[in-house]
Coordinates of N, CA and C and ligand atoms in Angstrom, one line a residue:
X1 N 139.8 206.7 75.6 CA 138.9 206.9 76.7 C 138.8 205.6 77.5
X2 N 139.0 205.6 78.8 CA 138.9 204.4 79.6 C 137.5 203.9 79.7
X3 N 137.3 202.7 80.2 CA 136.0 202.2 80.4 C 135.2 202.9 81.4
X4 N 135.9 203.3 82.5 CA 135.3 204.1 83.6 C 134.8 205.4 83.1
X5 N 135.6 206.1 82.3 CA 135.2 207.4 81.8 C 134.0 207.3 80.9
X6 N 134.0 206.2 80.1 CA 132.9 205.9 79.1 C 131.6 205.7 79.9
X7 N 131.7 204.9 81.0 CA 130.5 204.6 81.8 C 130.0 205.8 82.4
X8 N 130.9 206.7 82.9 CA 130.4 208.0 83.5 C 129.7 208.8 82.5
X9 N 130.2 208.9 81.3 CA 129.6 209.7 80.2 C 128.2 209.1 79.9
X10 N 128.2 207.8 79.7 CA 126.9 207.2 79.2 C 125.8 207.4 80.3
X11 N 126.2 207.2 81.5 CA 125.2 207.2 82.6 C 124.9 208.6 83.2
X12 N 125.6 209.6 82.6 CA 125.5 211.1 83.0 C 125.7 211.2 84.5
X13 N 126.8 210.5 85.0 CA 127.0 210.6 86.4 C 127.4 212.0 87.0
X14 N 128.2 212.7 86.2 CA 128.6 214.0 86.6 C 127.3 215.0 86.7
X15 N 126.5 214.8 85.7 CA 125.3 215.6 85.7 C 124.4 215.3 86.9
X16 N 124.2 214.0 87.2 CA 123.4 213.6 88.3 C 124.0 214.1 89.6
X17 N 125.3 214.0 89.7 CA 126.0 214.5 90.9 C 125.7 216.0 91.1
X18 N 125.8 216.8 90.1 CA 125.6 218.2 90.2 C 124.2 218.5 90.5
X19 N 123.2 217.7 89.9 CA 121.8 218.0 90.2 C 121.5 217.6 91.7
X20 N 122.1 216.6 92.2 CA 121.9 216.2 93.6 C 122.4 217.3 94.5
X21 N 123.5 217.9 94.2 CA 124.1 219.0 95.0 C 123.1 220.2 95.0
X22 N 122.6 220.5 93.8 CA 121.6 221.6 93.7 C 120.4 221.3 94.5
X23 N 119.9 220.1 94.4 CA 118.7 219.7 95.2 C 118.9 219.8 96.7
X24 N 120.1 219.3 97.1 CA 120.3 219.4 98.6 C 120.5 220.8 99.1
X25 N 121.0 221.7 98.2 CA 121.2 223.1 98.7 C 119.8 223.8 98.8
X26 N 118.8 223.2 98.2 CA 117.4 223.8 98.4 C 117.0 223.8 99.8
X27 N 117.5 222.9 100.6 CA 117.1 222.8 102.0 C 118.1 223.3 103.0
X28 N 119.2 223.9 102.5 CA 120.2 224.4 103.4 C 119.9 225.9 103.7
X29 N 120.4 226.4 104.8 CA 120.2 227.8 105.1 C 120.9 228.8 104.1
X30 N 120.2 229.8 103.6 CA 120.8 230.7 102.7 C 121.9 231.5 103.3
X31 N 123.0 231.7 102.6 CA 124.1 232.5 103.1 C 124.2 233.9 102.6
X32 N 123.2 234.3 101.7 CA 123.2 235.6 101.1 C 122.7 236.6 102.2
X33 N 123.5 237.7 102.3 CA 123.0 238.8 103.2 C 122.1 239.7 102.5
X34 N 121.0 240.1 103.2 CA 120.0 241.0 102.7 C 120.5 242.4 102.9
X35 N 121.5 242.9 102.3 CA 122.0 244.2 102.4 C 121.0 245.2 101.8
X36 N 120.6 246.3 102.3 CA 121.3 247.0 103.4 C 120.6 246.7 104.8
X37 N 119.5 245.9 104.8 CA 118.9 245.7 106.1 C 119.8 244.8 107.0
X38 N 120.6 243.9 106.3 CA 121.4 243.0 107.1 C 122.9 243.4 106.8
X39 N 123.6 243.8 107.8 CA 125.0 244.2 107.5 C 126.0 243.4 108.2
X40 N 127.2 243.2 107.6 CA 128.2 242.4 108.2 C 129.0 243.4 109.1
X41 N 129.3 242.9 110.3 CA 130.1 243.8 111.2 C 131.5 244.1 110.6
X42 N 131.9 245.3 110.8 CA 133.2 245.8 110.3 C 134.2 245.8 111.4
X43 N 135.3 245.3 111.2 CA 136.3 245.3 112.3 C 137.1 246.6 112.3
X44 N 137.6 246.9 113.5 CA 138.3 248.2 113.6 C 139.6 248.0 112.8
X45 N 139.9 249.0 112.1 CA 141.1 248.9 111.2 C 140.7 248.9 109.8
X46 N 139.3 248.7 109.6 CA 138.8 248.8 108.2 C 139.1 250.2 107.6
X47 N 139.4 250.2 106.3 CA 139.8 251.5 105.7 C 138.6 252.1 105.0
X48 N 137.9 252.8 105.8 CA 136.7 253.5 105.3 C 136.9 255.0 105.1
X49 N 135.8 255.8 105.4 CA 135.9 257.2 105.2 C 136.9 257.9 106.1
X50 N 137.6 258.9 105.6 CA 138.6 259.6 106.4 C 138.1 260.5 107.5
X51 N 138.9 260.7 108.5 CA 138.5 261.6 109.6 C 139.8 262.3 110.1
X52 N 139.6 263.5 110.5 CA 140.7 264.2 111.3 C 140.4 264.0 112.7
X53 N 141.3 263.6 113.5 CA 141.1 263.3 114.9 C 141.2 264.5 115.8
X54 N 140.5 264.4 117.0 CA 140.5 265.6 117.9 C 141.4 265.3 119.1
X55 N 142.0 266.3 119.6 CA 142.8 266.2 120.9 C 141.8 265.9 122.0
X56 N 142.2 264.9 122.9 CA 141.2 264.5 123.9 C 141.0 265.6 124.9
X57 N 141.9 266.5 125.1 CA 141.7 267.6 126.1 C 141.0 268.8 125.5
X58 N 141.6 269.3 124.4 CA 141.1 270.6 123.9 C 139.9 270.4 122.9
X59 N 139.8 269.2 122.3 CA 138.8 268.9 121.4 C 139.1 269.5 120.0
X60 N 140.2 270.1 119.9 CA 140.6 270.7 118.6 C 141.3 269.6 117.7
X61 N 141.5 269.9 116.4 CA 142.1 268.9 115.5 C 143.6 268.8 116.0
X62 N 144.1 267.5 116.0 CA 145.4 267.3 116.4 C 146.4 267.7 115.3
X63 N 145.9 267.8 114.1 CA 146.8 268.1 113.0 C 147.6 269.4 113.2
X64 N 148.9 269.3 112.9 CA 149.8 270.5 113.1 C 150.2 271.1 111.7
X65 N 149.7 270.4 110.6 CA 150.0 271.0 109.3 C 151.4 270.7 108.8
X66 N 152.0 269.6 109.3 CA 153.4 269.3 108.9 C 153.5 268.9 107.5
X67 N 152.4 268.3 106.9 CA 152.4 268.0 105.5 C 152.9 266.6 105.2
X68 N 153.3 265.8 106.2 CA 153.9 264.5 105.9 C 152.9 263.6 105.2
X69 N 151.6 263.7 105.6 CA 150.6 262.8 105.0 C 150.4 263.1 103.5
X70 N 150.4 264.4 103.2 CA 150.3 264.9 101.8 C 151.5 264.5 101.0
X71 N 152.7 264.5 101.6 CA 153.9 264.1 100.9 C 153.9 262.7 100.5
X72 N 153.4 261.8 101.5 CA 153.5 260.4 101.2 C 152.3 259.8 100.4
X73 N 151.3 260.6 100.3 CA 150.0 260.1 99.6 C 150.3 259.8 98.2
X74 N 150.2 258.6 97.7 CA 150.5 258.3 96.3 C 149.5 258.8 95.4
X75 N 148.3 259.2 95.8 CA 147.3 259.7 94.9 C 147.3 261.2 94.8
X76 N 148.1 261.8 95.7 CA 148.2 263.3 95.8 C 146.8 263.9 96.0
X77 N 146.0 263.3 96.9 CA 144.6 263.8 97.1 C 144.5 264.5 98.4
X78 N 145.6 264.8 99.1 CA 145.5 265.5 100.4 C 146.0 267.0 100.1
X79 N 145.2 268.0 100.4 CA 145.7 269.3 100.2 C 145.6 270.1 101.6
X80 N 146.8 270.7 101.9 CA 146.8 271.4 103.2 C 147.3 272.8 103.0
X81 N 146.6 273.7 103.6 CA 146.9 275.2 103.5 C 147.1 275.7 104.9
X82 N 148.3 276.2 105.1 CA 148.7 276.7 106.5 C 149.1 278.1 106.5
X83 N 149.0 278.7 107.6 CA 149.5 280.1 107.8 C 150.4 280.2 109.0
X84 N 151.2 281.2 109.1 CA 152.1 281.4 110.3 C 151.3 281.9 111.5
X85 N 151.4 281.2 112.6 CA 150.7 281.6 113.8 C 151.7 282.1 114.8
X86 N 151.3 282.4 116.0 CA 152.2 282.9 117.1 C 153.2 281.9 117.4
X87 N 154.4 282.3 117.8 CA 155.6 281.4 118.2 C 155.9 280.5 117.1
X88 N 155.9 280.9 115.9 CA 156.3 280.2 114.7 C 155.5 278.9 114.5
X89 N 154.3 278.8 115.1 CA 153.5 277.6 115.0 C 152.6 277.8 113.7
X90 N 152.4 276.6 113.1 CA 151.6 276.7 111.9 C 150.1 276.6 112.3
X91 N 149.3 277.3 111.5 CA 147.9 277.2 111.7 C 147.3 276.5 110.5
X92 N 146.6 275.4 110.7 CA 146.0 274.7 109.6 C 144.7 275.4 109.1
X93 N 144.8 276.2 108.1 CA 143.6 276.9 107.6 C 142.7 276.0 106.9
X94 N 143.2 275.1 106.1 CA 142.4 274.2 105.3 C 143.1 272.8 105.2
X95 N 142.3 271.8 105.4 CA 142.8 270.5 105.2 C 141.7 269.7 104.4
X96 N 142.1 269.3 103.2 CA 141.1 268.8 102.3 C 141.5 267.5 101.7
X97 N 140.6 266.6 101.5 CA 140.9 265.3 100.9 C 139.9 265.0 99.8
X98 N 140.4 264.7 98.6 CA 139.6 264.3 97.5 C 139.4 262.8 97.6
X99 N 138.3 262.4 98.2 CA 138.0 261.0 98.6 C 138.0 260.2 97.3
X100 N 137.5 260.7 96.2 CA 137.3 259.9 95.0 C 138.7 259.5 94.4
X101 N 139.8 260.2 94.8 CA 141.1 259.8 94.3 C 141.8 258.9 95.2
X102 N 141.3 258.7 96.4 CA 142.0 258.0 97.4 C 142.0 256.5 97.1
X103 N 143.2 255.8 97.3 CA 143.2 254.3 97.1 C 143.2 253.6 98.4
X104 N 143.0 254.3 99.5 CA 142.8 253.6 100.8 C 144.1 252.8 101.2
X105 N 145.2 253.3 100.9 CA 146.5 252.6 101.3 C 146.8 252.8 102.7
X106 N 146.3 253.8 103.4 CA 146.5 254.1 104.8 C 147.9 254.7 105.1
X107 N 148.7 255.0 104.0 CA 150.0 255.6 104.3 C 149.9 256.9 105.0
X108 N 148.9 257.7 104.8 CA 148.8 258.9 105.5 C 148.7 258.7 107.0
X109 N 147.9 257.6 107.4 CA 147.8 257.3 108.8 C 149.1 256.9 109.4
X110 N 149.8 256.1 108.6 CA 151.1 255.6 109.1 C 152.2 256.7 109.2
X111 N 152.1 257.7 108.3 CA 153.1 258.7 108.2 C 152.9 259.8 109.3
X112 N 151.6 260.0 109.7 CA 151.3 261.1 110.6 C 151.9 260.9 112.0
X113 N 152.8 261.8 112.5 CA 153.4 261.6 113.8 C 152.5 262.0 114.9
X114 N 151.4 262.6 114.6 CA 150.5 263.1 115.6 C 149.1 262.3 115.8
X115 N 149.0 261.2 115.1 CA 147.8 260.4 115.1 C 146.6 261.3 114.8
X116 N 146.8 262.2 113.8 CA 145.8 263.2 113.5 C 144.9 262.8 112.4
X117 N 145.2 261.7 111.7 CA 144.3 261.3 110.6 C 144.0 259.8 110.7
X118 N 142.8 259.5 110.4 CA 142.4 258.1 110.5 C 141.4 257.7 109.4
X119 N 141.4 256.4 109.1 CA 140.4 255.9 108.2 C 139.3 255.2 109.1
X120 N 138.1 255.7 109.1 CA 137.1 255.1 110.0 C 136.5 253.9 109.4
X121 N 135.5 253.3 110.2 CA 134.8 252.1 109.7 C 133.7 252.4 108.7
X122 N 133.4 253.6 108.6 CA 132.2 254.0 107.8 C 132.5 253.8 106.3
X123 N 131.6 253.0 105.6 CA 131.9 252.8 104.2 C 130.6 253.1 103.3
X124 N 129.5 253.5 104.0 CA 128.3 253.7 103.2 C 128.2 255.2 102.8
X125 N 129.0 255.6 101.9 CA 128.9 257.0 101.4 C 128.9 257.0 99.9
X126 N 127.8 257.4 99.3 CA 127.7 257.5 97.9 C 127.2 259.0 97.6
X127 N 127.4 259.4 96.4 CA 127.0 260.7 96.0 C 126.8 260.8 94.5
X128 N 126.1 261.8 94.1 CA 125.8 262.0 92.7 C 126.7 263.0 92.1
X129 N 127.6 263.6 92.9 CA 128.6 264.6 92.3 C 129.9 264.5 93.1
X130 N 130.9 265.0 92.5 CA 132.2 264.9 93.1 C 132.4 265.8 94.4
X131 N 131.7 266.9 94.4 CA 131.8 267.9 95.4 C 131.4 267.3 96.8
X132 N 130.4 266.4 96.8 CA 130.0 265.8 98.0 C 131.1 265.0 98.7
X133 N 131.9 264.4 97.8 CA 133.0 263.6 98.4 C 134.3 264.3 98.4
X134 N 134.3 265.6 98.4 CA 135.5 266.4 98.7 C 135.4 266.9 100.1
X135 N 136.3 266.3 100.9 CA 136.2 266.5 102.4 C 137.0 267.7 102.8
X136 N 136.3 268.6 103.5 CA 137.0 269.8 104.1 C 137.4 269.4 105.5
X137 N 138.1 270.3 106.1 CA 138.5 270.1 107.5 C 137.3 269.9 108.5
X138 N 136.3 270.7 108.3 CA 135.2 270.6 109.2 C 134.4 269.3 109.0
X139 N 134.3 268.9 107.8 CA 133.6 267.6 107.5 C 134.5 266.4 108.0
X140 N 135.8 266.6 107.9 CA 136.6 265.5 108.4 C 136.6 265.4 109.9
X141 N 136.4 266.5 110.6 CA 136.3 266.5 112.0 C 134.9 265.9 112.4
X142 N 133.9 266.3 111.6 CA 132.6 265.7 111.9 C 132.6 264.2 111.7
X143 N 133.4 263.7 110.7 CA 133.5 262.2 110.5 C 134.1 261.6 111.7
X144 N 135.0 262.3 112.4 CA 135.6 261.7 113.6 C 134.5 261.6 114.7
X145 N 133.7 262.6 114.9 CA 132.7 262.6 115.9 C 131.7 261.5 115.6
X146 N 131.3 261.4 114.3 CA 130.3 260.4 114.0 C 130.7 259.0 113.9
X147 N 131.9 258.7 113.4 CA 132.3 257.3 113.1 C 133.5 256.8 113.9
X148 N 134.1 257.6 114.7 CA 135.2 257.1 115.5 C 135.1 257.5 117.0
X149 N 135.3 258.7 117.4 CA 135.1 259.0 118.8 C 136.3 258.6 119.6
X150 N 136.4 259.0 120.8 CA 137.6 258.8 121.7 C 137.9 257.4 122.0
X151 N 136.9 256.6 122.3 CA 137.1 255.2 122.6 C 137.7 254.4 121.5
X152 N 137.1 254.5 120.3 CA 137.7 253.8 119.2 C 139.0 254.3 118.8
X153 N 139.2 255.6 119.0 CA 140.4 256.3 118.6 C 141.6 255.6 119.4
X154 N 141.5 255.4 120.7 CA 142.5 254.8 121.5 C 142.9 253.5 120.9
X155 N 141.9 252.7 120.8 CA 142.1 251.3 120.3 C 142.7 251.3 118.9
X156 N 142.2 252.1 118.0 CA 142.6 252.1 116.6 C 144.1 252.5 116.5
X157 N 144.5 253.5 117.2 CA 145.9 253.9 117.1 C 146.9 253.0 117.8
X158 N 146.4 252.3 118.9 CA 147.2 251.4 119.6 C 147.5 250.2 118.7
X159 N 146.5 249.7 118.0 CA 146.6 248.5 117.2 C 147.3 248.8 115.8
X160 N 147.0 249.9 115.2 CA 147.4 250.1 113.8 C 148.4 251.2 113.6
X161 N 148.9 251.8 114.7 CA 149.8 252.9 114.4 C 151.0 252.8 115.2
X162 N 152.2 252.6 114.6 CA 153.5 252.6 115.2 C 154.5 253.2 114.3
X163 N 155.5 253.9 114.7 CA 155.7 254.3 116.1 C 155.0 255.6 116.4
X164 N 155.1 256.0 117.7 CA 154.5 257.3 118.1 C 155.5 258.4 118.1
X165 N 154.9 259.6 118.2 CA 155.8 260.8 118.2 C 156.8 260.8 119.3
X166 N 156.4 260.2 120.4 CA 157.3 260.2 121.6 C 158.4 259.3 121.4
X167 N 158.3 258.3 120.4 CA 159.4 257.4 120.1 C 160.6 258.1 119.5
X168 N 160.4 259.3 118.9 CA 161.5 260.0 118.3 C 162.1 261.1 119.2
X169 N 161.6 261.3 120.4 CA 162.1 262.3 121.3 C 163.3 261.8 122.0
X170 N 164.2 262.7 122.4 CA 165.4 262.3 123.1 C 165.0 261.8 124.5
X171 N 165.5 260.6 124.9 CA 165.2 260.1 126.2 C 165.7 261.1 127.3
X172 N 165.0 261.2 128.4 CA 165.3 262.1 129.4 C 166.8 262.0 129.9
X173 N 167.2 260.7 130.1 CA 168.6 260.5 130.7 C 169.7 260.4 129.6
X174 N 169.4 260.8 128.3 CA 170.5 260.7 127.3 C 171.3 262.0 127.3
X175 N 172.6 261.8 127.1 CA 173.5 263.0 127.1 C 173.3 263.7 125.8
X176 N 173.2 265.0 125.9 CA 172.9 265.8 124.7 C 174.0 266.9 124.5
X177 N 174.6 267.1 123.3 CA 175.6 268.1 123.1 C 174.9 269.4 122.8
X178 N 175.3 270.4 123.5 CA 174.7 271.7 123.3 C 175.8 272.7 122.9
X179 N 175.3 273.7 122.1 CA 176.3 274.8 121.7 C 176.7 275.6 122.9
X180 N 178.0 276.1 122.9 CA 178.4 277.0 123.9 C 177.6 278.3 123.8
X181 N 177.2 278.9 125.0 CA 176.5 280.2 124.9 C 177.4 281.3 124.3
Ligands
SF4_201 S1 147.5 264.9 109.4 FE1 149.4 264.4 110.5 S2 150.9 264.2 108.9 FE2 149.1 265.3 108.0 S3 149.6 267.4 108.2 FE3 148.4 266.8 110.0 S4 149.9 266.3 111.5 FE4 151.0 266.3 109.6
SF4_202 S1 144.7 256.4 102.2 FE1 146.5 256.6 100.8 S2 145.6 257.5 99.0 FE2 144.1 257.8 100.6 S3 144.6 259.8 101.4 FE3 145.7 258.4 102.6 S4 147.8 258.2 101.6 FE4 146.3 259.2 100.2

């Protein structure tokens, strides 16, 4: 042991330094937040409770039941039930998410070509049973109304969602080979 270290040990310098730090912190402003009365603002893009988005014109769910979100979901917590509608269009009878199994990876949002699913900023949801956190289509649409809405929707998808469905469409001026009639 060097003389310097020995002197520090004998004089309890480290202890005194720590005590002075504690003493000084008694007069500094506390940084603890008094949750739930005091909340930290959540930035857009936070991965909170799920929502099914609505079409801005019709107000109906944008989801077309393609199943891409369910296919990519690593937790297998998205369940979609569809039926055949007019003109071979799918009707989404049920769209359900088991929130307790979700790992909030956001892959469903990235995979959806219709910007039909989002993770909202809402994080204050607790329950005493699993059923409360089993989201049905209606509840997911309600989540959109309550925690996202049209304004945030625009911003959210512009910032966090690429590419768009239109990016996969054939450009208007591109030559296309068609079958002979
Ligand atoms: S949320 Fe999107 S990816 Fe999932 S089924 Fe609906 S349209 Fe398809
Ligand atoms: S955030 Fe991830 S785990 Fe949760 S539903 Fe979407 S794909 Fe599944």
